[in-house]
């Protein structure tokens, strides 16, 4: 019996000893698959692995990150290197820029260097974490400086990439220059996501900033306090439809000895057809990639552009035929003169198969409603705003009701009625 236990123990030790090699092999495959997925999913960040040397207990890798400016198509390349440690159930990858975290001779991080790690598990879980220390960067030529208290950014991906949890905590950041100083305090962000289809995710998130202040050299200053952004999206009808809602709130704005608030804006999307929405976003991404390719090489196949445009047009028609609504259910802006209030929504009914077959254009069945109300004193006290609102008042698009200016607009049958004034709409979609 003792001999059997010894054999079993030896077998267990052999398997445990071989696990780092197996984990290293799986880690390399996961790394290659992850970089391919990043490159496939969007055109703005491209990853290249120049070298991956895997050993028994660890590995060394070198690569580059190519970040493309979406406006100009100009690329910026960052070379990096990583050290990989293999364990029994996963690996730990430690990254740093190939040239170091700071230029030679610069003391950007007086207390410690940043630490960027990727922790993986063989069952498909990965945790990316950036621990940033105190940072101080100064440019003597421009007079600009960036200071940070340090912070933490963390992204946990699980269920083979179908679930994600993100966290960002940053106590303080300040940016100073010859003309303006900006200080931001207590940044906190949390986000949970579940993959639905293609590039569409559902979930909940919240971002909060305690305060942000900007001071000019001429003595003027403005401070924003209590900013928050919350969002929630969920799939309905067994994953076939999508509802999404985002709320932006700001407790207070302080400027020139005055403070006013709160402010609130709610945005909502309802009953979106998931397949059509995904096809539409894919078509937009394809056009963006073609625009970047044209900037880089100067050549794009016209057939590809036409195919992407046709894909977007078809998706837009399908999206409308399935029925949807989009708008801002609530808008409240506080000013010293009073509140600006409003709401608006545009919707399209769900069509039958016969109605969809006879659908000539998207705009034909669009309906909508918008209401806006603002204090008359707001227009009277700000000449620039008064000049912008005066034509609307003259045309009857804004009417005075007591001490407020109001707009009530409805849309139907390619016609917009604003306070009784009808305006025909061009058939754009």
Short mmCIF file of C-alpha atoms in Angstrom, two decimals:
data_model
loop_
_atom_site.label_atom_id
_atom_site.label_comp_id
_atom_site.label_asym_id
_atom_site.label_seq_id
_atom_site.Cartn_x
_atom_site.Cartn_y
_atom_site.Cartn_z
CA UNK A 1 0.00 0.00 0.00
CA UNK A 2 2.82 2.38 0.90
CA UNK A 3 4.43 1.68 -2.47
CA UNK A 4 1.19 2.61 -4.26
CA UNK A 5 1.01 5.89 -2.37
CA UNK A 6 4.60 6.64 -3.28
CA UNK A 7 3.89 6.00 -6.95
CA UNK A 8 0.77 8.18 -6.82
CA UNK A 9 2.71 10.94 -5.07
CA UNK A 10 5.47 10.77 -7.64
CA UNK A 11 2.89 11.01 -10.43
CA UNK A 12 1.33 14.06 -8.81
CA UNK A 13 4.74 15.72 -8.45
CA UNK A 14 5.54 14.95 -12.07
CA UNK A 15 2.29 16.50 -13.27
CA UNK A 16 2.80 19.55 -11.02
CA UNK A 17 6.34 19.93 -12.28
CA UNK A 18 5.21 19.78 -15.89
CA UNK A 19 2.39 22.30 -15.39
CA UNK A 20 4.52 25.46 -15.85
CA UNK A 21 5.54 24.24 -19.30
CA UNK A 22 1.90 23.52 -20.23
CA UNK A 23 0.78 26.86 -18.76
CA UNK A 24 3.51 28.63 -20.75
CA UNK A 25 2.32 27.00 -23.97
CA UNK A 26 -1.31 28.00 -23.30
CA UNK A 27 -0.24 31.54 -22.33
CA UNK A 28 1.58 32.02 -25.64
CA UNK A 29 -1.46 30.81 -27.58
CA UNK A 30 -3.74 33.12 -25.57
CA UNK A 31 -1.40 36.06 -26.19
CA UNK A 32 -1.38 35.49 -29.96
CA UNK A 33 -5.17 35.11 -30.05
CA UNK A 34 -5.70 38.25 -27.96
CA UNK A 35 -3.47 40.41 -30.17
CA UNK A 36 -5.25 39.15 -33.30
CA UNK A 37 -8.63 39.99 -31.76
CA UNK A 38 -7.49 43.50 -30.80
CA UNK A 39 -6.24 44.15 -34.33
CA UNK A 40 -9.38 42.71 -35.91
CA UNK A 41 -11.92 44.53 -33.76
CA UNK A 42 -10.81 48.11 -34.54
CA UNK A 43 -8.30 49.95 -36.76
CA UNK A 44 -6.92 52.53 -34.30
CA UNK A 45 -4.71 50.36 -32.05
CA UNK A 46 -2.60 47.65 -33.67
CA UNK A 47 -0.37 45.23 -31.74
CA UNK A 48 2.67 43.46 -33.14
CA UNK A 49 4.68 40.74 -31.38
CA UNK A 50 8.20 40.83 -32.72
CA UNK A 51 9.63 38.12 -30.49
CA UNK A 52 8.24 35.57 -28.03
CA UNK A 53 10.90 33.30 -26.49
CA UNK A 54 9.25 30.73 -24.24
CA UNK A 55 11.16 28.73 -21.66
CA UNK A 56 10.08 26.24 -19.01
CA UNK A 57 9.41 28.62 -16.11
CA UNK A 58 9.08 31.86 -18.02
CA UNK A 59 9.31 33.73 -21.31
CA UNK A 60 10.58 36.98 -22.77
CA UNK A 61 8.69 38.93 -25.40
CA UNK A 62 9.16 42.10 -27.41
CA UNK A 63 6.65 43.96 -29.52
CA UNK A 64 5.17 47.29 -30.47
CA UNK A 65 1.93 49.18 -30.06
CA UNK A 66 0.84 51.24 -33.06
CA UNK A 67 -1.67 53.96 -32.17
CA UNK A 68 -3.35 55.75 -35.09
CA UNK A 69 -4.84 59.25 -34.82
CA UNK A 70 -8.44 58.83 -36.09
CA UNK A 71 -8.55 62.39 -37.46
CA UNK A 72 -5.26 62.49 -39.38
CA UNK A 73 -4.36 58.83 -39.76
CA UNK A 74 -0.91 59.60 -38.33
CA UNK A 75 0.57 56.59 -36.50
CA UNK A 76 2.53 56.67 -33.25
CA UNK A 77 4.63 53.62 -32.39
CA UNK A 78 5.55 52.48 -28.88
CA UNK A 79 7.98 49.59 -28.47
CA UNK A 80 7.62 47.44 -25.36
CA UNK A 81 9.16 44.41 -23.70
CA UNK A 82 7.73 41.92 -21.26
CA UNK A 83 8.83 39.26 -18.82
CA UNK A 84 6.54 36.25 -18.29
CA UNK A 85 6.48 34.00 -15.23
CA UNK A 86 4.72 30.63 -15.56
CA UNK A 87 2.85 29.15 -12.61
CA UNK A 88 0.76 26.06 -12.07
CA UNK A 89 -2.58 27.56 -13.15
CA UNK A 90 -1.58 30.75 -14.93
CA UNK A 91 1.08 33.27 -15.86
CA UNK A 92 2.10 36.78 -14.84
CA UNK A 93 3.30 39.14 -17.58
CA UNK A 94 5.20 42.28 -16.55
CA UNK A 95 5.49 45.00 -19.24
CA UNK A 96 7.49 48.18 -19.67
CA UNK A 97 8.38 50.48 -22.58
CA UNK A 98 11.52 49.41 -24.42
CA UNK A 99 13.11 52.80 -23.72
CA UNK A 100 12.00 52.81 -20.08
CA UNK A 101 9.19 54.66 -18.34
CA UNK A 102 11.01 58.00 -18.54
CA UNK A 103 13.66 59.50 -20.84
CA UNK A 104 17.25 59.15 -19.72
CA UNK A 105 18.09 61.71 -17.06
CA UNK A 106 14.44 62.59 -16.36
CA UNK A 107 12.97 62.08 -12.90
CA UNK A 108 9.29 61.67 -13.76
CA UNK A 109 8.62 59.13 -11.00
CA UNK A 110 10.43 60.23 -7.81
CA UNK A 111 9.09 57.45 -5.54
CA UNK A 112 8.68 54.33 -7.71
CA UNK A 113 8.21 53.22 -11.32
CA UNK A 114 4.82 52.33 -12.80
CA UNK A 115 3.89 48.66 -12.87
CA UNK A 116 1.89 47.24 -15.76
CA UNK A 117 0.99 43.57 -15.46
CA UNK A 118 -1.22 40.98 -17.13
CA UNK A 119 -2.26 37.98 -15.05
CA UNK A 120 -3.76 35.06 -16.99
CA UNK A 121 -5.40 31.78 -16.07
CA UNK A 122 -5.52 28.70 -18.30
CA UNK A 123 -9.36 28.66 -18.11
CA UNK A 124 -9.58 32.02 -19.88
CA UNK A 125 -9.51 34.69 -17.16
CA UNK A 126 -7.16 37.67 -17.52
CA UNK A 127 -6.48 40.70 -15.33
CA UNK A 128 -4.70 43.78 -16.70
CA UNK A 129 -3.54 46.16 -13.98
CA UNK A 130 -1.64 49.45 -14.01
CA UNK A 131 -0.33 50.74 -10.69
CA UNK A 132 0.87 54.29 -11.25
CA UNK A 133 3.05 56.03 -8.62
CA UNK A 134 3.42 59.74 -7.97
CA UNK A 135 4.37 61.44 -11.24
CA UNK A 136 5.80 64.87 -12.07
CA UNK A 137 6.62 65.92 -15.65
CA UNK A 138 7.80 69.41 -16.58
CA UNK A 139 8.62 70.86 -19.99
CA UNK A 140 11.06 73.74 -19.56
CA UNK A 141 10.60 74.89 -23.17
CA UNK A 142 6.81 75.33 -23.05
CA UNK A 143 6.42 75.96 -19.32
CA UNK A 144 3.85 73.18 -19.08
CA UNK A 145 3.81 70.58 -16.31
CA UNK A 146 1.80 67.48 -15.43
CA UNK A 147 1.51 66.20 -11.87
CA UNK A 148 -0.36 63.15 -10.64
CA UNK A 149 -0.93 61.56 -7.26
CA UNK A 150 -0.77 58.15 -8.89
CA UNK A 151 -3.63 55.74 -9.20
CA UNK A 152 -4.92 52.34 -10.19
CA UNK A 153 -6.47 51.06 -13.43
CA UNK A 154 -7.70 47.48 -13.59
CA UNK A 155 -9.53 45.37 -16.19
CA UNK A 156 -10.65 41.80 -15.46
CA UNK A 157 -11.80 39.68 -18.41
CA UNK A 158 -13.50 36.33 -17.79
CA UNK A 159 -15.69 33.69 -19.43
CA UNK A 160 -13.34 33.42 -22.41
CA UNK A 161 -13.62 37.14 -23.11
CA UNK A 162 -17.41 37.46 -22.86
CA UNK A 163 -17.43 39.28 -19.49
CA UNK A 164 -15.39 42.22 -18.25
CA UNK A 165 -15.05 44.33 -15.10
CA UNK A 166 -13.18 47.66 -15.19
CA UNK A 167 -12.02 49.89 -12.33
CA UNK A 168 -10.20 53.24 -12.32
CA UNK A 169 -9.22 55.15 -9.17
CA UNK A 170 -7.15 58.35 -9.47
CA UNK A 171 -7.05 60.75 -6.49
CA UNK A 172 -5.60 63.85 -8.20
CA UNK A 173 -4.25 65.17 -11.51
CA UNK A 174 -3.09 68.69 -12.35
CA UNK A 175 -1.94 70.29 -15.59
CA UNK A 176 -0.26 73.70 -15.53
CA UNK A 177 0.78 75.98 -18.34
CA UNK A 178 1.57 79.62 -19.10
CA UNK A 179 -2.10 80.48 -19.69
CA UNK A 180 -4.12 78.09 -17.55
CA UNK A 181 -3.99 75.65 -14.63
CA UNK A 182 -6.34 72.63 -14.48
CA UNK A 183 -6.85 70.51 -11.36
CA UNK A 184 -9.00 67.37 -11.16
CA UNK A 185 -9.64 65.43 -7.97
CA UNK A 186 -11.09 62.04 -7.01
CA UNK A 187 -11.71 60.27 -10.31
CA UNK A 188 -13.55 56.98 -9.85
CA UNK A 189 -14.90 54.69 -12.57
CA UNK A 190 -16.48 51.23 -12.48
CA UNK A 191 -17.89 49.29 -15.40
CA UNK A 192 -19.30 45.77 -15.81
CA UNK A 193 -19.92 44.39 -19.30
CA UNK A 194 -21.32 41.26 -20.93
CA UNK A 195 -20.73 40.51 -24.59
CA UNK A 196 -23.97 40.35 -26.56
CA UNK A 197 -23.06 40.15 -30.23
CA UNK A 198 -20.31 41.43 -32.52
CA UNK A 199 -19.12 44.72 -31.03
CA UNK A 200 -22.21 45.15 -28.81
CA UNK A 201 -21.94 44.81 -25.04
CA UNK A 202 -24.48 45.22 -22.24
CA UNK A 203 -23.90 46.17 -18.64
CA UNK A 204 -23.75 48.98 -16.12
CA UNK A 205 -21.19 51.64 -15.40
CA UNK A 206 -20.54 54.73 -13.34
CA UNK A 207 -17.93 57.46 -13.49
CA UNK A 208 -17.59 60.22 -10.89
CA UNK A 209 -15.29 63.23 -10.50
CA UNK A 210 -15.41 65.13 -7.23
CA UNK A 211 -14.20 68.41 -8.71
CA UNK A 212 -12.46 69.97 -11.71
CA UNK A 213 -11.14 73.53 -11.63
CA UNK A 214 -9.61 75.71 -14.34
CA UNK A 215 -7.80 78.95 -13.47
CA UNK A 216 -6.68 81.49 -16.08
CA UNK A 217 -3.75 83.86 -15.80
CA UNK A 218 -6.15 86.82 -16.06
CA UNK A 219 -7.71 85.79 -12.74
CA UNK A 220 -10.89 84.15 -14.03
CA UNK A 221 -11.68 80.67 -12.74
CA UNK A 222 -14.43 78.08 -13.08
CA UNK A 223 -15.02 75.03 -10.88
CA UNK A 224 -17.20 71.99 -11.55
CA UNK A 225 -18.25 69.89 -8.57
CA UNK A 226 -20.01 66.56 -8.32
CA UNK A 227 -19.84 65.27 -11.90
CA UNK A 228 -21.24 61.80 -12.52
CA UNK A 229 -22.03 59.66 -15.55
CA UNK A 230 -24.09 56.50 -15.11
CA UNK A 231 -25.07 54.13 -17.89
CA UNK A 232 -27.06 50.92 -18.20
CA UNK A 233 -27.85 48.76 -21.20
CA UNK A 234 -29.72 45.47 -21.30
CA UNK A 235 -30.87 42.99 -23.89
CA UNK A 236 -34.57 42.13 -24.22
CA UNK A 237 -36.60 39.65 -26.27
CA UNK A 238 -34.04 36.93 -25.72
CA UNK A 239 -31.11 39.09 -26.82
CA UNK A 240 -32.77 40.33 -30.02
CA UNK A 241 -33.38 43.91 -28.79
CA UNK A 242 -31.33 46.43 -26.83
CA UNK A 243 -32.31 49.21 -24.40
CA UNK A 244 -29.73 51.72 -23.20
CA UNK A 245 -29.85 54.72 -20.90
CA UNK A 246 -27.19 57.21 -19.75
CA UNK A 247 -27.49 59.97 -17.16
CA UNK A 248 -25.09 62.90 -16.85
CA UNK A 249 -25.29 64.98 -13.66
CA UNK A 250 -23.35 67.95 -12.33
CA UNK A 251 -24.05 69.23 -8.84
CA UNK A 252 -22.60 72.70 -9.16
CA UNK A 253 -20.76 75.16 -11.39
CA UNK A 254 -18.96 78.03 -9.66
CA UNK A 255 -17.68 81.07 -11.56
CA UNK A 256 -16.94 84.69 -10.63
CA UNK A 257 -18.36 84.35 -7.14
CA UNK A 258 -21.57 82.70 -8.30
CA UNK A 259 -22.57 79.05 -8.18
CA UNK A 260 -25.53 77.32 -9.77
CA UNK A 261 -26.79 73.79 -10.11
CA UNK A 262 -27.74 71.00 -10.26
CA UNK A 263 -27.65 70.03 -13.94
CA UNK A 264 -29.00 66.82 -15.42
CA UNK A 265 -29.21 65.21 -18.87
CA UNK A 266 -30.71 61.79 -19.62
CA UNK A 267 -30.13 60.03 -22.96
CA UNK A 268 -32.04 56.91 -23.99
CA UNK A 269 -32.12 54.34 -26.79
CA UNK A 270 -35.02 51.91 -26.86
CA UNK A 271 -35.90 48.67 -28.63
CA UNK A 272 -32.91 48.63 -30.99
CA UNK A 273 -32.71 45.56 -33.21
CA UNK A 274 -29.39 44.00 -32.18
CA UNK A 275 -28.53 42.39 -35.54
CA UNK A 276 -29.23 45.57 -37.52
CA UNK A 277 -27.40 47.77 -35.00
CA UNK A 278 -24.38 45.48 -35.08
CA UNK A 279 -24.31 45.49 -38.90
CA UNK A 280 -24.56 49.28 -38.90
CA UNK A 281 -21.64 49.71 -36.49
CA UNK A 282 -19.57 47.19 -38.48
CA UNK A 283 -20.19 49.18 -41.66
CA UNK A 284 -19.12 52.39 -39.94
CA UNK A 285 -15.95 50.71 -38.66
CA UNK A 286 -15.15 49.44 -42.16
CA UNK A 287 -15.47 52.97 -43.58
CA UNK A 288 -13.22 54.32 -40.82
CA UNK A 289 -10.62 51.67 -41.58
CA UNK A 290 -10.77 52.54 -45.29
CA UNK A 291 -10.31 56.24 -44.51
CA UNK A 292 -7.19 55.42 -42.47
CA UNK A 293 -5.93 53.15 -45.24
CA UNK A 294 -6.39 55.95 -47.76
CA UNK A 295 -4.43 58.35 -45.52
CA UNK A 296 -1.62 55.79 -45.19
CA UNK A 297 -1.39 54.39 -48.74
CA UNK A 298 -3.51 56.72 -50.85
CA UNK A 299 -5.40 53.79 -52.36
CA UNK A 300 -8.76 52.27 -51.49
CA UNK A 301 -10.85 49.93 -53.65
CA UNK A 302 -14.11 51.71 -54.67
CA UNK A 303 -15.91 48.36 -54.52
CA UNK A 304 -15.08 48.08 -50.82
CA UNK A 305 -16.44 51.55 -50.11
CA UNK A 306 -19.64 50.85 -52.02
CA UNK A 307 -20.10 47.54 -50.21
CA UNK A 308 -19.66 49.23 -46.81
CA UNK A 309 -22.08 52.01 -47.74
CA UNK A 310 -24.64 49.50 -48.96
CA UNK A 311 -24.23 47.54 -45.73
CA UNK A 312 -24.91 50.69 -43.71
CA UNK A 313 -27.96 51.66 -45.80
CA UNK A 314 -29.47 48.19 -45.53
CA UNK A 315 -28.78 48.06 -41.78
CA UNK A 316 -30.37 51.47 -41.25
CA UNK A 317 -33.54 50.40 -43.09
CA UNK A 318 -33.67 47.15 -41.11
CA UNK A 319 -33.13 49.04 -37.87
CA UNK A 320 -35.98 51.42 -38.63
CA UNK A 321 -38.33 48.66 -39.81
CA UNK A 322 -37.80 46.80 -36.53
CA UNK A 323 -38.91 49.90 -34.59
CA UNK A 324 -36.85 52.05 -32.22
CA UNK A 325 -36.77 55.23 -30.17
CA UNK A 326 -33.94 57.64 -29.38
CA UNK A 327 -33.89 60.88 -27.47
CA UNK A 328 -33.30 62.79 -24.24
CA UNK A 329 -36.18 62.24 -21.79
CA UNK A 330 -34.87 64.90 -19.44
CA UNK A 331 -32.74 68.04 -19.67
CA UNK A 332 -32.28 70.43 -16.74
CA UNK A 333 -29.64 73.18 -16.75
CA UNK A 334 -29.51 75.58 -13.82
CA UNK A 335 -28.44 79.18 -14.48
CA UNK A 336 -28.48 82.33 -12.30
CA UNK A 337 -31.54 83.44 -14.32
CA UNK A 338 -33.44 80.16 -13.82
CA UNK A 339 -33.68 76.65 -15.23
CA UNK A 340 -33.50 75.53 -18.82
CA UNK A 341 -35.78 72.52 -19.21
CA UNK A 342 -36.44 70.23 -22.12
CA UNK A 343 -37.09 66.76 -23.49
CA UNK A 344 -37.25 65.15 -26.90
CA UNK A 345 -37.66 61.81 -28.64
CA UNK A 346 -37.66 60.44 -32.19
CA UNK A 347 -39.19 57.03 -32.90
CA UNK A 348 -40.08 54.69 -35.74
CA UNK A 349 -42.85 52.09 -35.52
CA UNK A 350 -42.22 48.39 -36.03
CA UNK A 351 -43.33 47.39 -39.54
CA UNK A 352 -44.89 44.24 -40.85
CA UNK A 353 -43.13 42.30 -43.62
CA UNK A 354 -45.44 43.86 -46.25
CA UNK A 355 -44.89 47.37 -44.86
CA UNK A 356 -41.13 46.85 -44.89
CA UNK A 357 -41.24 45.65 -48.50
CA UNK A 358 -43.01 48.87 -49.50
CA UNK A 359 -40.74 51.09 -47.41
CA UNK A 360 -39.36 53.88 -49.61
CA UNK A 361 -37.36 55.78 -47.01
CA UNK A 362 -36.61 55.75 -43.29
CA UNK A 363 -37.81 59.28 -42.62
CA UNK A 364 -41.28 58.68 -44.02
CA UNK A 365 -42.61 57.06 -40.82
CA UNK A 366 -40.40 58.87 -38.29
CA UNK A 367 -42.30 60.67 -35.55
CA UNK A 368 -40.94 62.91 -32.86
CA UNK A 369 -41.59 65.46 -30.18
CA UNK A 370 -39.43 68.09 -28.47
CA UNK A 371 -40.13 70.62 -25.73
CA UNK A 372 -37.79 73.40 -24.61
CA UNK A 373 -38.29 76.13 -22.04
CA UNK A 374 -35.81 78.78 -20.89
CA UNK A 375 -35.95 82.06 -18.95
CA UNK A 376 -36.38 85.28 -20.94
CA UNK A 377 -33.79 86.85 -18.62
CA UNK A 378 -31.19 84.36 -19.89
CA UNK A 379 -31.46 85.81 -23.39
CA UNK A 380 -31.61 89.39 -22.15
CA UNK A 381 -28.49 89.16 -19.97
CA UNK A 382 -26.18 87.53 -22.55
CA UNK A 383 -25.89 89.47 -25.84
CA UNK A 384 -24.30 86.59 -27.75
CA UNK A 385 -27.13 84.23 -26.79
CA UNK A 386 -29.72 86.93 -27.55
CA UNK A 387 -28.35 87.28 -31.09
CA UNK A 388 -28.70 83.52 -31.64
CA UNK A 389 -32.23 83.34 -30.24
CA UNK A 390 -33.59 86.50 -31.87
CA UNK A 391 -34.19 84.89 -35.33
CA UNK A 392 -36.02 81.98 -33.65
CA UNK A 393 -38.27 84.39 -31.77
CA UNK A 394 -38.91 86.42 -34.92
CA UNK A 395 -39.94 83.30 -36.87
CA UNK A 396 -42.18 82.08 -34.09
CA UNK A 397 -40.06 79.05 -33.28
CA UNK A 398 -39.65 80.40 -29.75
CA UNK A 399 -42.67 82.11 -28.17
CA UNK A 400 -42.79 84.06 -24.93
CA UNK A 401 -45.08 82.75 -22.20
CA UNK A 402 -44.79 84.98 -19.16
CA UNK A 403 -41.15 85.13 -18.14
CA UNK A 404 -40.11 82.14 -20.27
CA UNK A 405 -39.41 81.34 -23.91
CA UNK A 406 -40.93 78.05 -25.05
CA UNK A 407 -40.70 75.73 -28.01
CA UNK A 408 -43.03 72.82 -28.70
CA UNK A 409 -42.23 70.79 -31.80
CA UNK A 410 -43.74 67.65 -33.30
CA UNK A 411 -42.66 65.65 -36.34
CA UNK A 412 -44.82 63.47 -38.56
CA UNK A 413 -45.13 62.64 -42.26
CA UNK A 414 -41.92 64.52 -43.18
CA UNK A 415 -43.28 67.67 -41.53
CA UNK A 416 -42.17 69.45 -38.36
CA UNK A 417 -44.66 71.65 -36.52
CA UNK A 418 -42.93 74.18 -34.24
CA UNK A 419 -45.37 76.28 -32.23
CA UNK A 420 -47.86 76.08 -35.10
CA UNK A 421 -45.31 76.85 -37.84
CA UNK A 422 -44.97 73.93 -40.27
CA UNK A 423 -41.58 73.16 -41.81
CA UNK A 424 -41.21 70.43 -44.49
CA UNK A 425 -38.28 68.04 -44.06
CA UNK A 426 -36.04 66.97 -46.94
CA UNK A 427 -36.01 63.15 -47.41
CA UNK A 428 -32.41 62.59 -46.31
CA UNK A 429 -32.69 58.95 -45.12
#
